[in-house]
mmCIF file of C-alpha atoms in Angstrom:
data_model
loop_
_atom_site.group_PDB
_atom_site.id
_atom_site.type_symbol
_atom_site.label_atom_id
_atom_site.label_comp_id
_atom_site.label_asym_id
_atom_site.label_seq_id
_atom_site.Cartn_x
_atom_site.Cartn_y
_atom_site.Cartn_z
ATOM 1 C CA MET A 224 -13.207 20.974 0.675
ATOM 2 C CA ASP A 225 -15.372 17.401 2.192
ATOM 3 C CA TYR A 226 -14.968 14.102 1.013
ATOM 4 C CA VAL A 227 -17.263 14.261 -1.335
ATOM 5 C CA LYS A 228 -16.554 16.409 -2.986
ATOM 6 C CA MET A 229 -12.053 14.933 -3.242
ATOM 7 C CA ARG A 230 -14.055 11.904 -4.812
ATOM 8 C CA ALA A 231 -15.879 13.801 -7.286
ATOM 9 C CA ILE A 232 -12.042 15.563 -7.710
ATOM 10 C CA ALA A 233 -10.505 12.474 -7.147
ATOM 11 C CA GLU A 234 -12.723 10.836 -9.608
ATOM 12 C CA GLN A 235 -12.520 13.833 -12.406
ATOM 13 C CA LEU A 236 -8.716 13.223 -12.559
ATOM 14 C CA ASP A 237 -8.516 9.423 -12.830
ATOM 15 C CA ALA A 238 -10.455 10.337 -16.204
ATOM 16 C CA TYR A 239 -8.440 12.577 -16.735
ATOM 17 C CA ALA A 240 -5.042 10.309 -16.408
ATOM 18 C CA GLU A 241 -7.167 7.463 -18.805
ATOM 19 C CA GLN A 242 -6.472 9.778 -22.025
ATOM 20 C CA LEU A 243 -2.446 10.657 -20.822
ATOM 21 C CA GLU A 244 0.429 7.714 -22.437
ATOM 22 C CA GLY A 245 2.152 6.131 -19.403
ATOM 23 C CA SER A 246 0.637 4.691 -15.709
ATOM 24 C CA TRP A 247 -1.196 7.109 -13.606
ATOM 25 C CA SER A 248 -2.322 6.907 -10.345
ATOM 26 C CA VAL A 249 -5.003 9.226 -8.719
ATOM 27 C CA GLU A 250 -5.109 9.551 -4.421
ATOM 28 C CA ILE A 251 -6.981 11.263 -1.702
ATOM 29 C CA GLY A 252 -3.363 13.371 0.293
ATOM 30 C CA PRO A 253 -4.397 15.416 4.253
ATOM 31 C CA SER A 254 -3.619 17.520 0.865
ATOM 32 C CA GLY A 255 -6.639 16.343 -0.944
ATOM 33 C CA PRO A 256 -6.857 14.580 -4.417
ATOM 34 C CA VAL A 257 -2.788 13.399 -6.340
ATOM 35 C CA LEU A 258 -2.276 12.621 -9.534
ATOM 36 C CA ALA A 259 0.824 10.612 -10.090
ATOM 37 C CA MET A 260 2.548 9.113 -13.225
ATOM 38 C CA THR A 261 3.686 5.988 -11.702
ATOM 39 C CA ARG A 262 6.516 3.881 -13.441
ATOM 40 C CA PRO A 263 8.099 1.334 -10.656
ATOM 41 C CA PRO A 264 10.825 -0.745 -11.501
ATOM 42 C CA LYS A 265 10.958 -4.353 -12.113
ATOM 43 C CA ARG A 266 11.888 -5.517 -8.911
ATOM 44 C CA HIS A 267 8.653 -3.421 -7.413
ATOM 45 C CA ALA A 268 7.044 -5.714 -9.201
ATOM 46 C CA GLY A 269 8.677 -8.528 -8.961
ATOM 47 C CA THR A 270 9.067 -7.829 -4.276
ATOM 48 C CA VAL A 271 4.413 -6.958 -4.817
ATOM 49 C CA ARG A 272 4.156 -10.181 -6.282
ATOM 50 C CA ARG A 273 6.739 -12.420 -3.948
ATOM 51 C CA ILE A 274 4.549 -11.032 -0.836
ATOM 52 C CA CYS A 275 0.809 -11.918 -2.479
ATOM 53 C CA SER A 276 2.878 -15.348 -3.198
ATOM 54 C CA GLN A 277 2.862 -15.701 0.450
ATOM 55 C CA LEU A 278 0.532 -13.809 2.119
ATOM 56 C CA GLY A 279 -1.515 -15.603 0.192
ATOM 57 C CA ASP A 280 -0.715 -19.154 0.751
ATOM 58 C CA GLN A 281 -1.060 -18.389 4.461
ATOM 59 C CA LEU A 282 -4.797 -16.487 4.533
ATOM 60 C CA LEU A 283 -5.426 -19.800 2.901
ATOM 61 C CA GLY A 284 -5.458 -21.930 6.159
ATOM 62 C CA MET A 285 -5.606 -18.273 8.543
ATOM 63 C CA HIS A 286 -8.237 -16.702 6.917
ATOM 64 C CA PRO A 287 -10.317 -18.290 4.579
ATOM 65 C CA GLY A 288 -12.058 -15.702 2.776
ATOM 66 C CA TYR A 289 -8.784 -13.533 1.973
ATOM 67 C CA ILE A 290 -6.261 -13.007 -0.544
ATOM 68 C CA CYS A 291 -4.074 -10.706 -0.509
ATOM 69 C CA ALA A 292 -4.006 -8.853 -4.112
ATOM 70 C CA GLY A 293 -2.257 -5.798 -6.025
ATOM 71 C CA GLY A 294 -5.162 -2.892 -5.758
ATOM 72 C CA PRO A 295 -7.364 -1.494 -5.436
ATOM 73 C CA GLU A 296 -7.959 1.791 -3.810
ATOM 74 C CA ILE A 297 -8.880 2.126 -0.001
ATOM 75 C CA GLU A 298 -10.480 5.140 1.302
ATOM 76 C CA GLN A 299 -11.870 6.156 4.301
ATOM 77 C CA PRO A 300 -14.391 8.734 3.924
ATOM 78 C CA ALA A 301 -14.698 9.844 7.702
ATOM 79 C CA ILE A 302 -11.178 11.157 7.292
ATOM 80 C CA GLY A 303 -10.710 12.193 3.097
ATOM 81 C CA ARG A 304 -8.615 10.184 2.348
ATOM 82 C CA MET A 305 -8.495 6.991 -0.088
ATOM 83 C CA ARG A 306 -5.122 5.189 -1.282
ATOM 84 C CA LEU A 307 -3.872 2.581 -2.853
ATOM 85 C CA PRO A 308 -1.737 0.544 -2.009
ATOM 86 C CA ASP A 309 1.182 -2.016 -3.361
ATOM 87 C CA ALA A 310 -0.656 -4.601 -2.157
ATOM 88 C CA ILE A 311 -3.501 -5.680 0.432
ATOM 89 C CA VAL A 312 -5.000 -8.024 2.617
ATOM 90 C CA ILE A 313 -8.767 -8.050 2.292
ATOM 91 C CA PRO A 314 -12.121 -10.384 1.964
ATOM 92 C CA GLU A 315 -11.596 -11.524 -1.516
ATOM 93 C CA ALA A 316 -15.280 -10.866 -2.342
ATOM 94 C CA ALA A 317 -15.112 -7.116 -1.304
ATOM 95 C CA LEU A 318 -13.580 -7.123 -5.458
ATOM 96 C CA ASP A 319 -17.166 -7.652 -6.733
ATOM 97 C CA GLU A 320 -19.106 -5.106 -5.154
ATOM 98 C CA GLU A 321 -19.461 -2.297 -6.783
ATOM 99 C CA GLY A 322 -17.087 0.783 -6.831
ATOM 100 C CA PHE A 323 -13.691 2.094 -7.191
ATOM 101 C CA ALA A 324 -12.395 1.445 -4.254
ATOM 102 C CA VAL A 325 -12.930 -1.014 -0.850
ATOM 103 C CA ASP A 326 -13.566 0.565 2.460
ATOM 104 C CA ALA A 327 -10.788 0.373 4.603
ATOM 105 C CA THR A 328 -12.975 -1.077 7.627
ATOM 106 C CA GLN A 329 -12.290 -4.704 5.631
ATOM 107 C CA VAL A 330 -8.498 -4.374 5.066
ATOM 108 C CA LEU A 331 -6.465 -6.756 7.522
ATOM 109 C CA ALA A 332 -3.334 -4.898 5.932
ATOM 110 C CA VAL A 333 -1.365 -2.834 3.788
ATOM 111 C CA VAL A 334 1.497 -3.448 2.151
ATOM 112 C CA GLU A 335 4.158 -0.591 0.354
ATOM 113 C CA ILE A 336 7.075 -0.978 -1.582
ATOM 114 C CA VAL A 337 9.485 2.641 -1.477
ATOM 115 C CA SER A 338 9.735 3.463 -4.621
ATOM 116 C CA PRO A 339 12.296 5.396 -5.433
ATOM 117 C CA SER A 340 11.546 8.829 -6.145
ATOM 118 C CA ASN A 341 9.203 9.963 -3.402
ATOM 119 C CA PRO A 342 9.898 7.907 0.154
ATOM 120 C CA HIS A 343 8.084 9.868 1.462
ATOM 121 C CA ASN A 344 4.856 9.020 0.461
ATOM 122 C CA ASP A 345 4.826 5.676 2.216
ATOM 123 C CA TYR A 346 7.507 6.873 5.095
ATOM 124 C CA ILE A 347 5.568 10.088 5.855
ATOM 125 C CA GLU A 348 2.274 11.335 4.097
ATOM 126 C CA LYS A 349 1.181 7.312 4.306
ATOM 127 C CA LEU A 350 3.070 5.854 7.745
ATOM 128 C CA ALA A 351 -0.532 8.275 9.143
ATOM 129 C CA ASP A 352 -3.486 8.143 6.989
ATOM 130 C CA TYR A 353 -2.481 3.420 7.568
ATOM 131 C CA PRO A 354 -3.552 4.333 11.013
ATOM 132 C CA ALA A 355 -5.987 6.869 10.603
ATOM 133 C CA MET A 356 -7.509 4.511 9.023
ATOM 134 C CA GLY A 357 -7.755 1.902 11.345
ATOM 135 C CA ILE A 358 -5.397 -0.392 9.150
ATOM 136 C CA PRO A 359 -4.192 -3.104 11.427
ATOM 137 C CA HIS A 360 -0.679 -3.901 9.738
ATOM 138 C CA TYR A 361 1.826 -2.055 8.201
ATOM 139 C CA MET A 362 4.798 -3.186 6.847
ATOM 140 C CA ILE A 363 7.523 -0.811 4.454
ATOM 141 C CA VAL A 364 9.822 -2.601 2.375
ATOM 142 C CA ASP A 365 12.318 -0.203 0.973
ATOM 143 C CA PRO A 366 14.474 -1.639 -2.402
ATOM 144 C CA ARG A 367 16.616 1.033 -1.647
ATOM 145 C CA THR A 368 18.598 0.170 1.469
ATOM 146 C CA GLY A 369 17.415 -3.550 2.027
ATOM 147 C CA THR A 370 15.005 -3.001 4.948
ATOM 148 C CA ILE A 371 11.474 -2.945 6.035
ATOM 149 C CA GLU A 372 9.424 -1.768 8.248
ATOM 150 C CA VAL A 373 6.942 -3.495 10.104
ATOM 151 C CA HIS A 374 3.565 -1.225 12.185
ATOM 152 C CA SER A 375 0.792 -2.281 14.332
ATOM 153 C CA ASP A 376 -1.384 -1.447 17.030
ATOM 154 C CA PRO A 377 -2.992 1.953 15.630
ATOM 155 C CA CYS A 378 -4.305 3.503 18.567
ATOM 156 C CA LYS A 379 -5.915 7.212 18.221
ATOM 157 C CA GLY A 380 -4.274 7.314 14.346
ATOM 158 C CA CYS A 381 -0.662 6.336 15.027
ATOM 159 C CA TYR A 382 0.532 3.302 14.705
ATOM 160 C CA THR A 383 1.929 2.310 18.369
ATOM 161 C CA ARG A 384 4.835 -0.180 17.807
ATOM 162 C CA LYS A 385 7.276 -0.510 14.975
ATOM 163 C CA ASP A 386 9.612 -3.452 14.077
ATOM 164 C CA ALA A 387 12.802 -3.017 11.749
ATOM 165 C CA TYR A 388 13.961 -5.638 9.124
ATOM 166 C CA ILE A 389 16.904 -6.405 7.444
ATOM 167 C CA TYR A 390 16.819 -8.358 3.968
ATOM 168 C CA GLY A 391 16.460 -11.724 4.144
ATOM 169 C CA ASP A 392 14.951 -12.128 7.765
ATOM 170 C CA ALA A 393 12.063 -13.735 7.768
ATOM 171 C CA VAL A 394 9.371 -10.425 8.493
ATOM 172 C CA PRO A 395 6.229 -11.157 11.220
ATOM 173 C CA PHE A 396 3.832 -9.751 9.913
ATOM 174 C CA GLY A 397 0.628 -9.464 12.404
ATOM 175 C CA PRO A 398 -0.771 -13.591 12.191
ATOM 176 C CA TRP A 399 1.851 -14.157 8.761
ATOM 177 C CA THR A 400 5.291 -14.843 7.881
ATOM 178 C CA VAL A 401 7.149 -13.100 4.861
ATOM 179 C CA ALA A 402 9.483 -13.579 3.453
ATOM 180 C CA THR A 403 12.822 -11.622 2.577
ATOM 181 C CA SER A 404 15.465 -13.587 0.858
ATOM 182 C CA GLU A 405 14.960 -13.466 -2.649
ATOM 183 C CA PHE A 406 14.067 -9.385 -2.580
ATOM 184 C CA ARG A 407 16.972 -7.784 -5.024
ATOM 185 C CA ARG A 408 17.086 -3.757 -4.224
ATOM 186 C CA TYR A 409 17.506 -1.485 -6.918
ATOM 187 C CA GLY A 410 20.067 -0.892 -9.028
ATOM 188 C CA ARG A 411 21.200 2.188 -9.562
ATOM 189 C CA ALA A 412 18.894 4.931 -10.467
ATOM 190 C CA GLY A 413 16.160 2.601 -8.674
ATOM 191 C CA GLU A 414 16.402 -0.130 -11.705
#
C-alpha cells in the first residue's frame, strides 16, 4: 500500500479516535496505520518534561530557533512511516506550518519513554524506523529498568552506535547532555 493511502487511513483513524473516550494515538509503522490507546503514567510525563526542559535550555545557545517539545507527529513518506515521539528536537518554525506532521528531514533528535505495556514499539519498531527516517539521534529512556540507550550515527537505515547508561548518569545525547538524577522509575504495575 502506498504512503498516500496509508496516510488517508491514518487520518480516518485519527478522526474516529476523537469520538472515543481516553487518549489515542495513530502511527504508521511497518505493518501500516495503527490506532493505540495511550495512558502513560505520570512519571512518563515527568520524564518528558525534564528532558524537554534540559534540551530546551541547551538549544537556545547551540541551535537557535530549535526547540524540544512533546509531539508533533513526524513523517517520512518515502519509506511510508509516521511516528509520534514523546519528545522531538525541531525548528520552532515547523510548528507554524500547515498540516499535522513535521517532515523527518527537519528533526535533529527524538526521545521515547518506554511504555510499561509495549516496550517492543520503542526497542524494535521505532529503533528501525527512526534511522530509516534519517533522524540523527534517538534516546530510549526505560523507567521500568532505570536504563537509557542513546543511538546515533545512522547509516543505511540503522544506527551504527549505541551507548548505554543508567539513571543518575549525565547522558551525552548528540551535542547535548541530559542529567538523569531526577528521573523516576515506574512503581508496581507501571505507576
